[in-house]
PDB file of C-alpha atoms in Angstrom:
ATOM      1  CA  UNK A   1      10.780  19.767 -28.234  1.00  0.00           C
ATOM      2  CA  UNK A   2      12.616  18.598 -25.138  1.00  0.00           C
ATOM      3  CA  UNK A   3      13.221  14.871 -24.965  1.00  0.00           C
ATOM      4  CA  UNK A   4      15.074  12.028 -23.339  1.00  0.00           C
ATOM      5  CA  UNK A   5      17.214   9.829 -25.570  1.00  0.00           C
ATOM      6  CA  UNK A   6      18.712   6.421 -24.871  1.00  0.00           C
ATOM      7  CA  UNK A   7      21.452   4.822 -26.934  1.00  0.00           C
ATOM      8  CA  UNK A   8      21.941   2.307 -28.265  1.00  0.00           C
ATOM      9  CA  UNK A   9      18.407   0.965 -28.662  1.00  0.00           C
ATOM     10  CA  UNK A  10      19.688  -2.590 -28.987  1.00  0.00           C
ATOM     11  CA  UNK A  11      22.976  -4.171 -27.953  1.00  0.00           C
ATOM     12  CA  UNK A  12      24.372  -7.669 -27.864  1.00  0.00           C
ATOM     13  CA  UNK A  13      27.557  -8.343 -25.923  1.00  0.00           C
ATOM     14  CA  UNK A  14      29.464 -11.129 -24.190  1.00  0.00           C
ATOM     15  CA  UNK A  15      29.776 -11.960 -20.520  1.00  0.00           C
ATOM     16  CA  UNK A  16      32.642 -10.214 -18.784  1.00  0.00           C
ATOM     17  CA  UNK A  17      32.683  -7.174 -21.049  1.00  0.00           C
ATOM     18  CA  UNK A  18      32.135  -3.641 -19.807  1.00  0.00           C
ATOM     19  CA  UNK A  19      29.041  -2.013 -21.267  1.00  0.00           C
ATOM     20  CA  UNK A  20      27.862   1.586 -21.034  1.00  0.00           C
ATOM     21  CA  UNK A  21      24.321   2.687 -21.831  1.00  0.00           C
ATOM     22  CA  UNK A  22      23.768   6.352 -22.552  1.00  0.00           C
ATOM     23  CA  UNK A  23      20.920   8.567 -21.375  1.00  0.00           C
ATOM     24  CA  UNK A  24      20.615  12.199 -22.436  1.00  0.00           C
ATOM     25  CA  UNK A  25      17.790  14.598 -21.562  1.00  0.00           C
ATOM     26  CA  UNK A  26      17.218  18.115 -22.815  1.00  0.00           C
ATOM     27  CA  UNK A  27      14.634  19.199 -20.200  1.00  0.00           C
ATOM     28  CA  UNK A  28      17.310  20.399 -17.782  1.00  0.00           C
ATOM     29  CA  UNK A  29      15.759  18.134 -15.137  1.00  0.00           C
ATOM     30  CA  UNK A  30      17.605  17.680 -11.847  1.00  0.00           C
ATOM     31  CA  UNK A  31      16.402  14.116 -11.235  1.00  0.00           C
ATOM     32  CA  UNK A  32      17.415  11.127 -13.342  1.00  0.00           C
ATOM     33  CA  UNK A  33      16.743   7.416 -12.885  1.00  0.00           C
ATOM     34  CA  UNK A  34      17.767   4.074 -14.348  1.00  0.00           C
ATOM     35  CA  UNK A  35      15.404   1.082 -14.271  1.00  0.00           C
ATOM     36  CA  UNK A  36      15.432  -2.436 -15.627  1.00  0.00           C
ATOM     37  CA  UNK A  37      12.274  -4.156 -16.810  1.00  0.00           C
ATOM     38  CA  UNK A  38      11.945  -7.925 -16.618  1.00  0.00           C
ATOM     39  CA  UNK A  39       8.946 -10.184 -17.052  1.00  0.00           C
ATOM     40  CA  UNK A  40       7.407 -10.938 -13.671  1.00  0.00           C
ATOM     41  CA  UNK A  41       9.350  -8.202 -11.926  1.00  0.00           C
ATOM     42  CA  UNK A  42       7.958  -5.060 -13.464  1.00  0.00           C
ATOM     43  CA  UNK A  43      10.184  -2.013 -13.203  1.00  0.00           C
ATOM     44  CA  UNK A  44      13.069  -2.060 -10.714  1.00  0.00           C
ATOM     45  CA  UNK A  45      15.258   0.899  -9.809  1.00  0.00           C
ATOM     46  CA  UNK A  46      19.005   0.493 -10.382  1.00  0.00           C
ATOM     47  CA  UNK A  47      20.501   3.917  -9.597  1.00  0.00           C
ATOM     48  CA  UNK A  48      19.266   7.483  -9.404  1.00  0.00           C
ATOM     49  CA  UNK A  49      20.612  11.020  -9.179  1.00  0.00           C
ATOM     50  CA  UNK A  50      19.114  14.217  -7.801  1.00  0.00           C
ATOM     51  CA  UNK A  51      21.707  16.516  -9.322  1.00  0.00           C
ATOM     52  CA  UNK A  52      25.250  16.882 -10.600  1.00  0.00           C
ATOM     53  CA  UNK A  53      27.737  14.804  -8.594  1.00  0.00           C
ATOM     54  CA  UNK A  54      24.866  13.099  -6.711  1.00  0.00           C
ATOM     55  CA  UNK A  55      24.262   9.362  -7.170  1.00  0.00           C
ATOM     56  CA  UNK A  56      22.284   6.854  -5.116  1.00  0.00           C
ATOM     57  CA  UNK A  57      21.811   3.098  -5.169  1.00  0.00           C
ATOM     58  CA  UNK A  58      18.451   1.635  -5.961  1.00  0.00           C
ATOM     59  CA  UNK A  59      16.905  -1.747  -5.325  1.00  0.00           C
ATOM     60  CA  UNK A  60      19.107  -3.710  -7.769  1.00  0.00           C
ATOM     61  CA  UNK A  61      22.383  -1.777  -7.965  1.00  0.00           C
ATOM     62  CA  UNK A  62      24.900  -4.647  -7.702  1.00  0.00           C
ATOM     63  CA  UNK A  63      27.030  -4.866 -10.842  1.00  0.00           C
ATOM     64  CA  UNK A  64      26.027  -1.402 -12.068  1.00  0.00           C
ATOM     65  CA  UNK A  65      27.459   2.091 -11.652  1.00  0.00           C
ATOM     66  CA  UNK A  66      26.512   5.620 -12.707  1.00  0.00           C
ATOM     67  CA  UNK A  67      28.133   9.033 -12.703  1.00  0.00           C
ATOM     68  CA  UNK A  68      26.576  12.487 -13.064  1.00  0.00           C
ATOM     69  CA  UNK A  69      29.052  15.042 -14.360  1.00  0.00           C
ATOM     70  CA  UNK A  70      26.449  17.352 -15.929  1.00  0.00           C
ATOM     71  CA  UNK A  71      22.698  17.900 -15.801  1.00  0.00           C
ATOM     72  CA  UNK A  72      21.896  16.303 -19.155  1.00  0.00           C
ATOM     73  CA  UNK A  73      23.543  12.877 -18.912  1.00  0.00           C
ATOM     74  CA  UNK A  74      23.446   9.831 -16.655  1.00  0.00           C
ATOM     75  CA  UNK A  75      25.358   6.939 -18.253  1.00  0.00           C
ATOM     76  CA  UNK A  76      24.856   3.467 -16.809  1.00  0.00           C
ATOM     77  CA  UNK A  77      27.874   1.135 -16.755  1.00  0.00           C
ATOM     78  CA  UNK A  78      27.872  -2.615 -16.337  1.00  0.00           C
ATOM     79  CA  UNK A  79      31.381  -3.261 -15.054  1.00  0.00           C
ATOM     80  CA  UNK A  80      31.511  -6.947 -16.065  1.00  0.00           C
ATOM     81  CA  UNK A  81      28.382  -8.012 -17.878  1.00  0.00           C
ATOM     82  CA  UNK A  82      26.585 -11.136 -16.664  1.00  0.00           C
ATOM     83  CA  UNK A  83      23.806 -13.102 -18.359  1.00  0.00           C
ATOM     84  CA  UNK A  84      21.483 -12.144 -15.475  1.00  0.00           C
ATOM     85  CA  UNK A  85      21.767  -8.546 -16.661  1.00  0.00           C
ATOM     86  CA  UNK A  86      20.031  -9.331 -19.929  1.00  0.00           C
ATOM     87  CA  UNK A  87      17.041  -6.991 -19.754  1.00  0.00           C
ATOM     88  CA  UNK A  88      15.380  -3.879 -21.109  1.00  0.00           C
ATOM     89  CA  UNK A  89      16.800  -0.754 -19.504  1.00  0.00           C
ATOM     90  CA  UNK A  90      14.897   2.510 -19.137  1.00  0.00           C
ATOM     91  CA  UNK A  91      16.134   5.938 -18.234  1.00  0.00           C
ATOM     92  CA  UNK A  92      13.798   8.593 -16.822  1.00  0.00           C
ATOM     93  CA  UNK A  93      13.982  12.170 -15.625  1.00  0.00           C
ATOM     94  CA  UNK A  94      11.808  14.532 -13.592  1.00  0.00           C
ATOM     95  CA  UNK A  95      11.960  18.174 -12.652  1.00  0.00           C
ATOM     96  CA  UNK A  96      12.077  19.883  -9.301  1.00  0.00           C
ATOM     97  CA  UNK A  97      13.442  18.887  -5.943  1.00  0.00           C
ATOM     98  CA  UNK A  98      13.509  15.256  -4.720  1.00  0.00           C
ATOM     99  CA  UNK A  99      10.413  16.104  -2.669  1.00  0.00           C
ATOM    100  CA  UNK A 100       8.466  17.260  -5.665  1.00  0.00           C
ATOM    101  CA  UNK A 101       5.933  14.952  -7.211  1.00  0.00           C
ATOM    102  CA  UNK A 102       6.439  15.819 -10.813  1.00  0.00           C
ATOM    103  CA  UNK A 103       5.940  12.872 -13.174  1.00  0.00           C
ATOM    104  CA  UNK A 104       8.889  11.058 -14.651  1.00  0.00           C
ATOM    105  CA  UNK A 105       9.565  11.219 -18.386  1.00  0.00           C
ATOM    106  CA  UNK A 106      10.904   7.980 -19.844  1.00  0.00           C
ATOM    107  CA  UNK A 107      13.162   7.159 -22.745  1.00  0.00           C
ATOM    108  CA  UNK A 108      12.225   4.373 -25.143  1.00  0.00           C
ATOM    109  CA  UNK A 109      14.622   1.884 -23.635  1.00  0.00           C
ATOM    110  CA  UNK A 110      17.723  -0.141 -24.492  1.00  0.00           C
ATOM    111  CA  UNK A 111      17.325  -3.858 -25.080  1.00  0.00           C
ATOM    112  CA  UNK A 112      20.545  -5.497 -23.834  1.00  0.00           C
ATOM    113  CA  UNK A 113      21.381  -9.135 -24.483  1.00  0.00           C
ATOM    114  CA  UNK A 114      24.416 -10.721 -22.811  1.00  0.00           C
ATOM    115  CA  UNK A 115      25.563 -13.994 -24.301  1.00  0.00           C
TER     116      UNK A 115
ATOM    117  CA  UNK B   1       8.669   0.302   3.797  1.00  0.00           C
ATOM    118  CA  UNK B   2       6.643   1.483   0.837  1.00  0.00           C
ATOM    119  CA  UNK B   3       5.183  -1.024  -1.572  1.00  0.00           C
ATOM    120  CA  UNK B   4       2.556  -1.321  -4.252  1.00  0.00           C
ATOM    121  CA  UNK B   5       0.665  -4.327  -5.554  1.00  0.00           C
ATOM    122  CA  UNK B   6      -1.199  -4.911  -8.785  1.00  0.00           C
ATOM    123  CA  UNK B   7      -3.120  -8.114  -8.094  1.00  0.00           C
ATOM    124  CA  UNK B   8      -3.992  -8.900 -11.721  1.00  0.00           C
ATOM    125  CA  UNK B   9      -1.356  -9.737 -14.314  1.00  0.00           C
ATOM    126  CA  UNK B  10      -3.938  -9.522 -17.109  1.00  0.00           C
ATOM    127  CA  UNK B  11      -7.315  -7.805 -17.543  1.00  0.00           C
ATOM    128  CA  UNK B  12      -9.537  -8.482 -20.533  1.00  0.00           C
ATOM    129  CA  UNK B  13     -12.466  -6.252 -21.407  1.00  0.00           C
ATOM    130  CA  UNK B  14     -14.750  -5.826 -24.412  1.00  0.00           C
ATOM    131  CA  UNK B  15     -14.594  -2.571 -26.341  1.00  0.00           C
ATOM    132  CA  UNK B  16     -17.176  -0.097 -25.046  1.00  0.00           C
ATOM    133  CA  UNK B  17     -17.341  -1.689 -21.596  1.00  0.00           C
ATOM    134  CA  UNK B  18     -15.975   0.008 -18.481  1.00  0.00           C
ATOM    135  CA  UNK B  19     -12.534  -1.052 -17.346  1.00  0.00           C
ATOM    136  CA  UNK B  20     -10.816  -1.189 -13.968  1.00  0.00           C
ATOM    137  CA  UNK B  21      -7.152  -1.904 -13.275  1.00  0.00           C
ATOM    138  CA  UNK B  22      -6.499  -2.477  -9.590  1.00  0.00           C
ATOM    139  CA  UNK B  23      -3.739  -1.107  -7.380  1.00  0.00           C
ATOM    140  CA  UNK B  24      -3.179  -1.300  -3.632  1.00  0.00           C
ATOM    141  CA  UNK B  25      -0.374   0.285  -1.678  1.00  0.00           C
ATOM    142  CA  UNK B  26       1.377   0.272   1.675  1.00  0.00           C
ATOM    143  CA  UNK B  27       3.123   3.298   3.193  1.00  0.00           C
ATOM    144  CA  UNK B  28       3.813   4.557   6.696  1.00  0.00           C
ATOM    145  CA  UNK B  29       2.814   8.150   5.954  1.00  0.00           C
ATOM    146  CA  UNK B  30       0.591   9.618   3.290  1.00  0.00           C
ATOM    147  CA  UNK B  31       0.927   8.251  -0.244  1.00  0.00           C
ATOM    148  CA  UNK B  32       1.731   9.973  -3.461  1.00  0.00           C
ATOM    149  CA  UNK B  33       0.258   7.732  -6.186  1.00  0.00           C
ATOM    150  CA  UNK B  34       0.800   7.567  -9.935  1.00  0.00           C
ATOM    151  CA  UNK B  35      -0.410   5.633 -12.965  1.00  0.00           C
ATOM    152  CA  UNK B  36       1.710   5.119 -16.082  1.00  0.00           C
ATOM    153  CA  UNK B  37       0.997   3.335 -19.368  1.00  0.00           C
ATOM    154  CA  UNK B  38       3.464   1.520 -21.625  1.00  0.00           C
ATOM    155  CA  UNK B  39       2.869   0.721 -25.282  1.00  0.00           C
ATOM    156  CA  UNK B  40       4.985  -1.896 -27.094  1.00  0.00           C
ATOM    157  CA  UNK B  41       8.644  -0.953 -27.545  1.00  0.00           C
ATOM    158  CA  UNK B  42       8.132   2.397 -25.812  1.00  0.00           C
ATOM    159  CA  UNK B  43       8.921   3.911 -22.438  1.00  0.00           C
ATOM    160  CA  UNK B  44       6.319   4.562 -19.777  1.00  0.00           C
ATOM    161  CA  UNK B  45       3.994   7.531 -20.182  1.00  0.00           C
ATOM    162  CA  UNK B  46       2.419   9.408 -17.288  1.00  0.00           C
ATOM    163  CA  UNK B  47      -1.387   9.152 -17.020  1.00  0.00           C
ATOM    164  CA  UNK B  48      -2.350  10.758 -13.712  1.00  0.00           C
ATOM    165  CA  UNK B  49      -1.367  11.278 -10.092  1.00  0.00           C
ATOM    166  CA  UNK B  50      -2.885  11.726  -6.654  1.00  0.00           C
ATOM    167  CA  UNK B  51      -1.079  13.999  -4.198  1.00  0.00           C
ATOM    168  CA  UNK B  52      -3.849  15.486  -2.080  1.00  0.00           C
ATOM    169  CA  UNK B  53      -7.377  16.808  -2.423  1.00  0.00           C
ATOM    170  CA  UNK B  54     -10.229  15.182  -4.339  1.00  0.00           C
ATOM    171  CA  UNK B  55     -10.245  11.418  -4.197  1.00  0.00           C
ATOM    172  CA  UNK B  56     -11.243  11.167  -7.867  1.00  0.00           C
ATOM    173  CA  UNK B  57      -8.391  12.149 -10.148  1.00  0.00           C
ATOM    174  CA  UNK B  58      -8.834  12.683 -13.881  1.00  0.00           C
ATOM    175  CA  UNK B  59      -6.000  12.103 -16.297  1.00  0.00           C
ATOM    176  CA  UNK B  60      -5.056  11.651 -19.924  1.00  0.00           C
ATOM    177  CA  UNK B  61      -7.025   9.723 -22.586  1.00  0.00           C
ATOM    178  CA  UNK B  62     -10.236   9.675 -20.494  1.00  0.00           C
ATOM    179  CA  UNK B  63      -8.732   7.716 -17.610  1.00  0.00           C
ATOM    180  CA  UNK B  64      -9.484   8.442 -13.984  1.00  0.00           C
ATOM    181  CA  UNK B  65      -8.496   6.903 -10.668  1.00  0.00           C
ATOM    182  CA  UNK B  66     -10.121   6.812  -7.275  1.00  0.00           C
ATOM    183  CA  UNK B  67      -8.057   7.142  -4.118  1.00  0.00           C
ATOM    184  CA  UNK B  68      -9.508   5.155  -1.209  1.00  0.00           C
ATOM    185  CA  UNK B  69      -7.571   5.644   2.001  1.00  0.00           C
ATOM    186  CA  UNK B  70      -9.479   3.091   4.082  1.00  0.00           C
ATOM    187  CA  UNK B  71      -8.880   0.367   1.486  1.00  0.00           C
ATOM    188  CA  UNK B  72      -5.389   1.658   0.595  1.00  0.00           C
ATOM    189  CA  UNK B  73      -6.322   1.456  -3.068  1.00  0.00           C
ATOM    190  CA  UNK B  74      -5.912   3.586  -6.172  1.00  0.00           C
ATOM    191  CA  UNK B  75      -7.768   1.783  -8.965  1.00  0.00           C
ATOM    192  CA  UNK B  76      -7.559   3.047 -12.541  1.00  0.00           C
ATOM    193  CA  UNK B  77     -10.861   3.328 -14.399  1.00  0.00           C
ATOM    194  CA  UNK B  78     -12.330   4.304 -17.736  1.00  0.00           C
ATOM    195  CA  UNK B  79     -16.049   4.373 -18.532  1.00  0.00           C
ATOM    196  CA  UNK B  80     -15.753   2.995 -22.069  1.00  0.00           C
ATOM    197  CA  UNK B  81     -12.709   1.019 -23.201  1.00  0.00           C
ATOM    198  CA  UNK B  82     -11.103   1.407 -26.629  1.00  0.00           C
ATOM    199  CA  UNK B  83      -9.013  -1.158 -28.479  1.00  0.00           C
ATOM    200  CA  UNK B  84      -6.223   1.431 -28.465  1.00  0.00           C
ATOM    201  CA  UNK B  85      -6.204   1.295 -24.636  1.00  0.00           C
ATOM    202  CA  UNK B  86      -4.575  -2.141 -24.865  1.00  0.00           C
ATOM    203  CA  UNK B  87      -1.211  -1.722 -23.147  1.00  0.00           C
ATOM    204  CA  UNK B  88       0.746  -2.411 -19.964  1.00  0.00           C
ATOM    205  CA  UNK B  89      -0.272  -0.287 -16.967  1.00  0.00           C
ATOM    206  CA  UNK B  90       1.882   0.489 -13.953  1.00  0.00           C
ATOM    207  CA  UNK B  91       0.896   1.873 -10.563  1.00  0.00           C
ATOM    208  CA  UNK B  92       3.577   3.611  -8.466  1.00  0.00           C
ATOM    209  CA  UNK B  93       3.776   5.028  -4.944  1.00  0.00           C
ATOM    210  CA  UNK B  94       5.988   7.274  -2.864  1.00  0.00           C
ATOM    211  CA  UNK B  95       5.700   7.700   0.898  1.00  0.00           C
ATOM    212  CA  UNK B  96       5.705  11.359   1.903  1.00  0.00           C
ATOM    213  CA  UNK B  97       7.230  10.441   5.280  1.00  0.00           C
ATOM    214  CA  UNK B  98      10.348   8.960   3.699  1.00  0.00           C
ATOM    215  CA  UNK B  99      12.208  12.054   2.580  1.00  0.00           C
ATOM    216  CA  UNK B 100      13.877  11.728  -0.786  1.00  0.00           C
ATOM    217  CA  UNK B 101      13.064   8.099  -1.549  1.00  0.00           C
ATOM    218  CA  UNK B 102      12.034   7.591  -5.177  1.00  0.00           C
ATOM    219  CA  UNK B 103       8.947   5.964  -6.599  1.00  0.00           C
ATOM    220  CA  UNK B 104       8.253   2.258  -6.224  1.00  0.00           C
ATOM    221  CA  UNK B 105       6.485   0.651  -9.185  1.00  0.00           C
ATOM    222  CA  UNK B 106       4.130  -2.298  -9.262  1.00  0.00           C
ATOM    223  CA  UNK B 107       4.746  -5.265 -11.546  1.00  0.00           C
ATOM    224  CA  UNK B 108       2.273  -4.057 -14.120  1.00  0.00           C
ATOM    225  CA  UNK B 109      -1.100  -5.206 -15.461  1.00  0.00           C
ATOM    226  CA  UNK B 110      -1.597  -6.028 -19.110  1.00  0.00           C
ATOM    227  CA  UNK B 111      -4.911  -4.692 -20.414  1.00  0.00           C
ATOM    228  CA  UNK B 112      -6.418  -6.250 -23.513  1.00  0.00           C
ATOM    229  CA  UNK B 113      -9.465  -4.595 -25.040  1.00  0.00           C
ATOM    230  CA  UNK B 114     -11.254  -6.889 -27.456  1.00  0.00           C
ATOM    231  CA  UNK B 115     -13.250  -5.519 -30.382  1.00  0.00           C
TER     232      UNK B 115
END
């Protein structure tokens, strides 16, 4: 079955370090998204991509970057981790054009703690 | 700007009773509306969506939602709650007049069904 996989599931790191979270989907979806989930804030969009070589900033993009070199992967990089970036991170994908209203499929998340 | 509000952080209901989880939205054009559910330590799962057509939308696990344009609401309902329905529920909206902008999620409502 097609799926979306996030790795690692848990990570602890120190402030100032560079961290990369992986997201891999096997649906061949054009659209991919990164969110962070925090108590009291719900789900907030970090970055998104509508296809290879396309990336866009979301609501809370400062301190994060993404690149889309193929259809399957959208890694999220924290350039210099800060304690405020401690959160649960979710990757999602959806099929079709950006105008389509196909539902997003979510990974099971990465719990990131920055000490 | 597009936005969505879930006015209740927590909803408690007895098993077998009907449940309602509220959602209101604000868009400049016509809304595309979605409900997702999240179980502990898992990603979000799609329940149902409203794009156009009938105001009553049926989805997974016996859930349904009613689109009300005059009240700008899209409340999630189920006639008879199960303990297994206990989870975190998210409403999301996209404005069809805003081109390629992605979904905006509410902050979530925690549903507890008590046996």
